[in-house]
Each structure stands twice: as C-alpha cells, then as structure tokens.
Coordinates of C-alpha atoms and ligand atoms in Angstrom, one line a residue:
X1 CA 4.8 27.5 23.1
X2 CA 3.0 27.0 21.0
X3 CA 2.3 23.1 20.9
X4 CA 3.1 23.2 17.4
X5 CA 6.3 25.5 16.0
X6 CA 6.9 25.8 12.6
X7 CA 10.8 25.9 11.0
X8 CA 10.1 29.9 10.3
X9 CA 9.6 30.5 14.5
X10 CA 12.3 29.0 15.4
X11 CA 14.2 29.8 18.4
X12 CA 16.6 29.1 21.0
X13 CA 15.2 26.1 23.0
X14 CA 13.6 26.9 26.4
X15 CA 15.6 26.4 30.0
X16 CA 14.7 23.3 30.9
X17 CA 14.9 21.7 27.3
X18 CA 18.5 23.4 26.1
X19 CA 20.6 19.6 25.4
X20 CA 17.8 17.9 24.3
X21 CA 15.1 18.3 20.8
X22 CA 12.3 16.1 18.8
X23 CA 12.2 17.4 15.4
X24 CA 9.6 16.2 12.9
X25 CA 10.5 16.7 8.9
X26 CA 8.1 15.4 5.5
X27 CA 9.9 14.1 2.6
X28 CA 9.9 16.3 -0.5
X29 CA 9.2 15.4 -4.5
X30 CA 11.2 17.5 -6.7
X31 CA 9.5 19.1 -9.5
X32 CA 12.3 21.0 -11.3
X33 CA 15.5 17.8 -10.1
X34 CA 18.2 19.0 -8.0
X35 CA 21.0 17.1 -9.9
X36 CA 24.7 17.5 -10.0
X37 CA 26.6 19.2 -7.8
X38 CA 29.3 22.3 -8.1
X39 CA 30.7 21.8 -4.4
X40 CA 31.1 18.4 -3.2
X41 CA 32.4 19.8 1.1
X42 CA 29.3 22.7 0.4
X43 CA 26.5 20.7 -1.2
X44 CA 26.4 23.6 -3.6
X45 CA 23.9 22.5 -6.9
X46 CA 24.1 23.2 -10.2
X47 CA 21.0 23.8 -11.2
X48 CA 18.0 24.9 -8.9
X49 CA 14.9 23.0 -8.6
X50 CA 11.7 22.9 -6.9
X51 CA 9.4 20.5 -5.0
X52 CA 6.6 19.6 -2.6
X53 CA 6.7 18.6 -0.2
X54 CA 4.9 15.3 1.7
X55 CA 2.2 14.9 4.4
X56 CA 3.3 10.6 4.4
X57 CA 6.3 9.5 5.5
X58 CA 7.5 11.2 8.0
X59 CA 10.9 11.3 9.7
X60 CA 11.2 12.2 14.1
X61 CA 14.9 12.5 15.4
X62 CA 15.4 12.6 18.7
X63 CA 18.3 14.7 19.7
X64 CA 19.7 14.3 22.9
X65 CA 23.4 15.8 24.4
X66 CA 25.6 13.8 26.2
X67 CA 28.3 16.1 27.4
X68 CA 30.3 12.6 28.7
X69 CA 30.3 10.6 26.4
X70 CA 32.9 9.6 24.5
X71 CA 31.6 9.4 21.3
X72 CA 27.8 10.4 19.1
X73 CA 25.2 7.1 19.1
X74 CA 22.9 7.0 16.4
X75 CA 20.0 4.9 16.4
X76 CA 18.3 5.0 12.8
X77 CA 14.8 2.9 13.3
X78 CA 15.5 0.9 16.1
X79 CA 19.3 -0.4 14.7
X80 CA 23.1 1.3 15.4
X81 CA 24.3 3.4 12.8
X82 CA 27.2 2.0 11.2
X83 CA 29.3 2.5 8.2
X84 CA 28.4 5.7 6.0
X85 CA 25.1 6.3 7.6
X86 CA 27.2 7.1 11.1
X87 CA 29.6 8.4 9.3
X88 CA 27.5 11.4 8.0
X89 CA 24.9 12.2 11.0
X90 CA 28.9 12.6 12.6
X91 CA 30.0 14.4 10.1
X92 CA 26.6 16.7 10.5
X93 CA 26.8 16.9 14.2
X94 CA 30.6 18.1 13.8
X95 CA 29.0 21.1 11.7
X96 CA 26.1 21.9 14.4
X97 CA 29.2 21.5 17.3
X98 CA 31.8 23.8 15.2
X99 CA 28.6 26.3 15.0
X100 CA 27.4 26.6 18.7
X101 CA 31.5 26.4 19.7
X102 CA 30.8 22.6 22.0
X103 CA 32.5 20.0 21.8
X104 CA 29.5 17.8 23.4
X105 CA 28.5 14.2 21.7
X106 CA 24.5 13.1 21.9
X107 CA 22.6 11.1 21.0
X108 CA 20.7 10.1 18.2
X109 CA 17.5 8.1 17.7
X110 CA 15.3 8.6 14.2
X111 CA 12.2 6.7 12.6
X112 CA 12.2 6.8 8.7
X113 CA 8.7 6.0 7.7
X114 CA 9.9 6.1 4.3
X115 CA 12.0 3.3 2.3
X116 CA 15.5 4.3 2.9
X117 CA 17.3 4.6 0.4
X118 CA 14.6 3.9 -2.3
X119 CA 14.4 6.8 -4.4
X120 CA 12.1 8.2 -2.1
X121 CA 13.8 11.5 -0.4
X122 CA 14.1 9.4 3.0
X123 CA 17.1 12.1 3.6
X124 CA 15.6 14.3 2.5
X125 CA 13.4 14.8 5.0
X126 CA 16.7 12.6 7.3
X127 CA 18.1 15.5 7.6
X128 CA 15.4 18.0 7.5
X129 CA 14.5 16.4 10.9
X130 CA 18.0 16.5 11.7
X131 CA 18.7 19.7 11.0
X132 CA 16.7 21.3 13.9
X133 CA 16.7 18.8 16.7
X134 CA 20.1 19.4 16.6
X135 CA 19.8 22.5 16.1
X136 CA 17.4 23.7 18.6
X137 CA 19.3 21.4 21.3
X138 CA 22.6 22.6 20.6
X139 CA 21.0 26.0 21.2
X140 CA 21.2 27.8 17.8
X141 CA 18.9 30.4 17.1
X142 CA 18.8 30.1 13.5
X143 CA 15.5 31.0 11.0
X144 CA 14.1 28.8 8.8
X145 CA 16.9 29.9 5.4
X146 CA 19.2 29.2 8.1
X147 CA 18.2 26.3 8.7
X148 CA 17.7 25.3 5.1
X149 CA 21.5 26.6 4.5
X150 CA 22.2 24.3 7.2
X151 CA 19.9 20.5 6.5
X152 CA 21.7 21.0 2.7
X153 CA 24.9 20.2 4.4
X154 CA 23.4 17.0 5.7
X155 CA 21.9 15.7 1.8
X156 CA 21.0 19.1 -0.3
X157 CA 17.3 18.0 -1.0
X158 CA 16.8 18.3 3.1
X159 CA 17.1 22.4 2.6
X160 CA 13.2 21.8 0.6
X161 CA 12.1 19.5 3.0
X162 CA 11.9 22.2 5.2
X163 CA 9.2 24.8 4.5
X164 CA 6.1 23.1 3.8
X165 CA 4.4 23.1 0.3
X166 CA 5.7 24.1 -2.4
X167 CA 9.7 25.0 -2.0
X168 CA 12.4 26.6 -4.8
X169 CA 15.4 25.5 -3.7
X170 CA 18.5 28.6 -5.4
X171 CA 21.7 27.3 -6.5
X172 CA 23.7 30.2 -5.3
X173 CA 26.0 32.8 -7.0
X174 CA 28.0 30.7 -9.2
X175 CA 31.5 31.9 -9.1
X176 CA 31.3 33.3 -5.2
X177 CA 33.9 33.1 -3.1
X178 CA 32.5 29.8 0.0
X179 CA 30.8 31.9 2.4
X180 CA 28.8 34.5 -0.2
X181 CA 27.5 31.1 -2.1
X182 CA 26.7 28.9 0.6
X183 CA 24.5 32.0 2.5
X184 CA 22.8 32.0 -1.2
X185 CA 22.8 28.5 -1.7
X186 CA 18.9 27.6 0.8
X187 CA 14.8 27.2 0.0
X188 CA 12.1 29.4 0.8
X189 CA 8.6 28.7 -0.2
X190 CA 7.4 29.6 -3.1
X191 CA 4.2 31.2 -4.3
X192 CA 1.3 28.7 -5.5
X193 CA -2.3 29.6 -7.4
X194 CA -5.2 28.5 -6.8
X195 CA -4.2 23.4 -7.0
X196 CA -5.4 21.1 -5.1
X197 CA -2.8 18.2 -5.9
X198 CA -2.4 14.9 -5.0
X199 CA 0.9 13.0 -6.0
X200 CA 0.2 9.4 -6.2
X201 CA 3.6 7.2 -5.1
X202 CA 3.8 4.2 -7.1
X203 CA 6.5 1.5 -4.9
X204 CA 7.4 -0.7 -7.0
X205 CA 10.8 -1.5 -5.4
X206 CA 11.0 -0.6 -2.2
X207 CA 14.5 -2.5 -1.6
X208 CA 18.1 0.3 -1.3
X209 CA 19.5 1.5 -4.7
X210 CA 21.6 0.4 -6.5
X211 CA 23.9 3.4 -7.2
X212 CA 24.0 6.5 -3.7
X213 CA 22.6 9.8 -6.0
X214 CA 25.9 11.5 -4.3
X215 CA 28.3 8.6 -7.4
X216 CA 25.6 9.0 -9.8
X217 CA 25.5 12.7 -10.3
X218 CA 29.1 13.1 -10.1
X219 CA 29.3 10.7 -12.9
X220 CA 26.9 12.5 -14.4
X221 CA 28.2 15.4 -14.5
X222 CA 32.0 14.1 -15.1
X223 CA 31.1 12.3 -17.9
X224 CA 27.8 12.9 -20.0
X225 CA 27.4 14.6 -22.8
X226 CA 23.9 15.5 -22.2
X227 CA 24.4 16.8 -18.7
X228 CA 24.9 21.1 -20.2
X229 CA 22.1 20.7 -22.0
X230 CA 19.3 19.5 -19.9
X231 CA 20.9 22.4 -16.9
X232 CA 20.1 24.9 -19.2
X233 CA 16.9 24.1 -20.3
X234 CA 16.3 22.5 -16.5
X235 CA 16.7 26.5 -15.8
X236 CA 13.9 27.7 -18.5
X237 CA 11.4 24.9 -17.2
X238 CA 12.3 26.5 -13.0
X239 CA 10.8 29.5 -15.0
X240 CA 7.8 28.1 -17.0
X241 CA 7.5 25.8 -13.5
X242 CA 6.7 28.7 -11.7
X243 CA 4.1 30.8 -13.7
X244 CA 3.0 27.5 -13.8
X245 CA 2.4 27.7 -10.3
X246 CA 0.9 31.0 -9.6
X247 CA -1.3 29.8 -12.4
X248 CA -3.0 26.9 -11.0
X249 CA -2.1 25.5 -14.2
X250 CA -1.7 22.1 -13.2
X251 CA -1.5 21.2 -16.8
X252 CA 1.1 23.0 -17.7
X253 CA 2.9 22.4 -14.2
X254 CA 2.4 18.7 -15.0
X255 CA 4.4 18.3 -18.0
X256 CA 6.9 20.6 -17.1
X257 CA 8.0 18.4 -14.4
X258 CA 7.3 15.3 -16.1
X259 CA 9.5 16.9 -19.1
X260 CA 12.2 17.6 -16.1
X261 CA 12.2 14.5 -14.4
X262 CA 12.9 12.2 -18.0
X263 CA 15.5 14.4 -19.2
X264 CA 17.5 13.9 -15.8
X265 CA 17.2 10.5 -16.3
X266 CA 17.8 10.8 -20.1
X267 CA 21.9 12.6 -18.6
X268 CA 22.0 9.1 -16.2
X269 CA 21.7 6.9 -19.6
X270 CA 24.4 9.0 -21.1
X271 CA 26.6 8.2 -18.3
X272 CA 29.7 6.2 -19.0
X273 CA 29.2 4.2 -17.6
X274 CA 25.4 4.4 -17.3
X275 CA 22.9 4.4 -14.5
X276 CA 19.6 3.7 -15.1
X277 CA 17.5 3.5 -12.0
X278 CA 14.5 2.5 -13.8
X279 CA 12.8 -0.5 -13.4
X280 CA 10.5 -2.8 -16.5
X281 CA 7.9 -1.6 -13.9
X282 CA 8.5 2.2 -14.0
X283 CA 7.7 1.8 -17.8
X284 CA 5.1 0.2 -17.0
X285 CA 3.1 2.8 -14.4
X286 CA 4.7 5.5 -17.6
X287 CA 2.9 4.0 -20.0
X288 CA -0.7 3.6 -17.4
X289 CA 0.4 7.4 -17.2
X290 CA -0.5 8.0 -20.8
X291 CA -3.5 6.1 -20.8
X292 CA -4.4 8.1 -18.2
X293 CA -4.3 11.3 -20.3
X294 CA -5.8 9.5 -23.8
X295 CA -7.9 8.9 -20.8
X296 CA -8.8 12.9 -20.5
X297 CA -7.9 12.4 -16.7
X298 CA -3.8 14.8 -16.1
X299 CA -2.4 12.7 -14.3
X300 CA 2.0 13.1 -14.8
X301 CA 5.1 10.6 -14.0
X302 CA 7.6 11.8 -12.0
X303 CA 11.2 9.3 -10.8
X304 CA 14.3 10.2 -8.5
X305 CA 17.3 8.2 -8.0
X306 CA 15.2 4.9 -7.7
X307 CA 12.5 3.3 -9.5
X308 CA 9.8 4.4 -7.7
X309 CA 6.6 6.7 -10.1
X310 CA 5.5 9.5 -8.7
X311 CA 2.4 10.5 -11.0
X312 CA 1.0 14.3 -10.0
X313 CA -2.6 15.0 -10.6
X314 CA -5.5 16.7 -9.3
X315 CA -7.2 16.1 -5.9
X316 CA -10.1 15.4 -7.4
X317 CA -8.1 12.8 -9.6
X318 CA -6.4 10.9 -7.1
X319 CA -8.3 7.7 -6.2
X320 CA -8.8 7.7 -10.1
X321 CA -5.0 7.5 -11.1
X322 CA -3.9 5.4 -7.5
X323 CA -6.8 2.8 -8.0
X324 CA -5.6 3.1 -12.0
X325 CA -1.7 2.5 -10.7
X326 CA -2.7 -0.3 -8.3
X327 CA -3.3 -1.9 -11.4
X328 CA -0.9 -1.9 -13.0
X329 CA 2.1 -1.9 -9.6
X330 CA -0.4 -5.1 -8.8
X331 CA 0.4 -7.1 -13.1
X332 CA 4.5 -5.8 -13.3
X333 CA 5.7 -6.5 -9.3
X334 CA 4.0 -8.7 -6.6
X335 CA 5.0 -6.4 -3.8
X336 CA 4.4 -2.8 -4.7
X337 CA 2.4 -0.8 -3.1
X338 CA 0.6 2.5 -3.9
X339 CA -1.0 5.7 -1.6
X340 CA -2.0 8.7 -2.4
X341 CA 0.1 12.0 -0.4
X342 CA -0.6 15.8 -0.6
X343 CA 1.1 18.4 -0.1
X344 CA 2.5 18.6 3.6
X345 CA 3.9 21.0 6.4
X346 CA 7.0 22.0 6.6
X347 CA 10.1 20.5 9.6
X348 CA 8.9 21.2 13.1
X349 CA 9.6 21.0 17.5
X350 CA 7.8 18.5 18.9
X351 CA 6.7 20.2 22.2
X352 CA 8.1 18.8 25.1
X353 CA 11.0 17.1 24.6
X354 CA 13.3 18.2 26.3
X355 CA 11.8 17.2 29.7
Ligands
PMV1 O1 19.0 15.3 -2.1 P1 19.7 14.3 -2.5 O2 21.5 13.4 -3.0 O3 19.3 12.4 -2.2 O4 19.3 13.9 -4.1 C1 18.4 13.7 -4.4 C2 18.2 14.3 -5.8 C3 17.0 13.9 -6.5 O5 16.3 13.7 -5.8 C4 17.3 12.4 -7.4 C5 15.9 14.6 -7.1 C6 15.6 15.8 -6.5 O6 15.1 17.3 -6.4 O7 15.4 15.6 -5.5

C-alpha cells in the first residue's frame, strides 16, 4: 500500500485494517459560494460552487468500530462532543452504518487545527476526514465521487475538500427524484492553467459564529429579496470563473471571487432579520485590499460565514500582501492573526491506521 493514498484510490481496507481508519482532510475556501439549500435533509445546494482546498489547518480523524459499545463516542480536540456537534456526527455515522449494513457503534477522535466555527470551514475538513475515515473503517468501497457525495451529507462544503486544488461542487439536477438529485450532487476537480495563487488568511475573530450557516442560509433563502438575483448571477460567475482559472488569469479570478462573496453577504444583509457576519475589522481588511490594488498589487477578498477575510493573490506577492494585511489587523484587533496558505491536497487515508 502506498504511504499516501489519494482519495481517488480509496478501496476497501486491507485485511487487518477493517474496523479502523485515520484520515486527513484540509479546509477549502469557496471562490464561488455555496449559499442556500434546496433540500436540507440531502444537503442539496441551490447553486453550484467552486473552491480552493488549502494546505493549512488539516483535520485528522480516527474512527474505530466498537461493536460491543451501546453508543458512539466522539471526541473533538480532546473533549467529548456534545449537543449539536455530537448529534451531527452520530447522524453521519448512522448514514455510513446504513450503507455498510452494520450496527456497530464507533469511537471517533478528531483533531481540528482550524479555529472551529469561525467561518474558516472547519466543517469542510471535519466532515471530509470523517467521511473517509468512517467509510474505510466500516469497509465501504467508495471512489472519490461517492466519497464527495457522502461528505456532502455531513456539511455541504465538505464535498469539495475530498479533492485537492480547485474543485467545483455540482448542485445536481433540479426537480429530479431524490436518488437522482443525490447522485448528481458531488464535487470534481477543476482544470486550472498557469496560476500560482496564495490565500492570505486574516483571522480577525477566532471565536464561534453567532448564527450557524445552516440557520443563516435558511433565513436568507426564505426572506431575502436579493437571494434569487444573486443565485442567478452566481451561475454566470461560475462560468466566468472556470474560464479565468483555465486561462491562469489571477486578476479575473480575484475580481469574480470578490464580487461573488460580497453579493452573498448582500443577500444576508437583506434577510429579515439581517444576518451580518462582517465586522469593523473585516471592513478594515477590505479597505487594505483596495489599497493594495491601488498600489498595483492584485489582491482580492472573500469572506464566508464569519468576519475573517481570505485574500487571494499571486504567491510571489503573498509576503507583501500578508505584511500589509498584518499591519491593518494589528491595529484593528489585538489578538488577530495572518497566515499564508496555498493550494492543498485532497482527503487521504493515513497508512497503518488499523494496526
Ligand atoms: O458547508 P457549510 O454548511 O459550512 O456552509 C459553508 C458556506 C460558506 O462557507 C459560506 C460558502 C462555501 O461555499 O463554503
């Protein structure tokens, strides 16, 4: 067995490894956002989305079957999971058990290096790693597409973290029967031209978000008059984004990503009541990004369900961008942090996990 099996080569565990597996996955940042579900149970999105998987903040998740145990035991960052976090993991394991025809409970141990719940997509790396470790642990033989579909059920954005580099998550056929819609909604890699991108991550608040993305999405779709226009324009953004990526045109990629993200936040601001994730520190960083552009440095911002800003730029400019953003963050918040990320790998199993 290769030491570093990519997700595209996921097979049933080797003899002696059944019942245990450890997987690593990285978060991804959407350049074309997923916002809004058309089916909450199946986690079917209203729009296609496209992201870059990062090379920082991995989540490592170990799953061990415990056939005698009366219930699942879940540990997140060394602490027993409870409440909604526990419910989501157990519901996900139920899905895997149903497919594997198993009733065995599991012991799950997950170490997250991304600040949980801060709009830095900890759920993406978390559920991508859990999908891979649990499916391998329960002996399911999934290819990367099937793994992406499964990860989607834990958290929509996790479907994209199955893949490294850039990935598009297809919403899947609308108005189709459940099984067909489910089959069609998965991520796949996106071809990219000569692009050497970096994402400068400005953490202006590492605390948990005030409104969960699930709640915020529902409220936006149900009440925001700006939601439908954004969803329509997002489809055009995706088409343009794919062309810009293929052409290796970083300026175009950045412009499209920034307008798509600001548009998504506009839909939330128009929801009733408004959902506002952006803070004064977010706006300070946005001003800094504009300043960089005025100085001739191509830099573009994107924000998710939280106040933190990810700044897309050329890798060659990343140190300068990071330094400028760091200065702004230092003035805005005492305990902020800025780091540079590049494109990262897809989810993978760690070797020897079953021994
Ligand atoms: O997968 P969720 O439920 O954490 O939703 C993530 C949504 C955004 O991060 C805001 C956008 C995206 O496409 O990742």
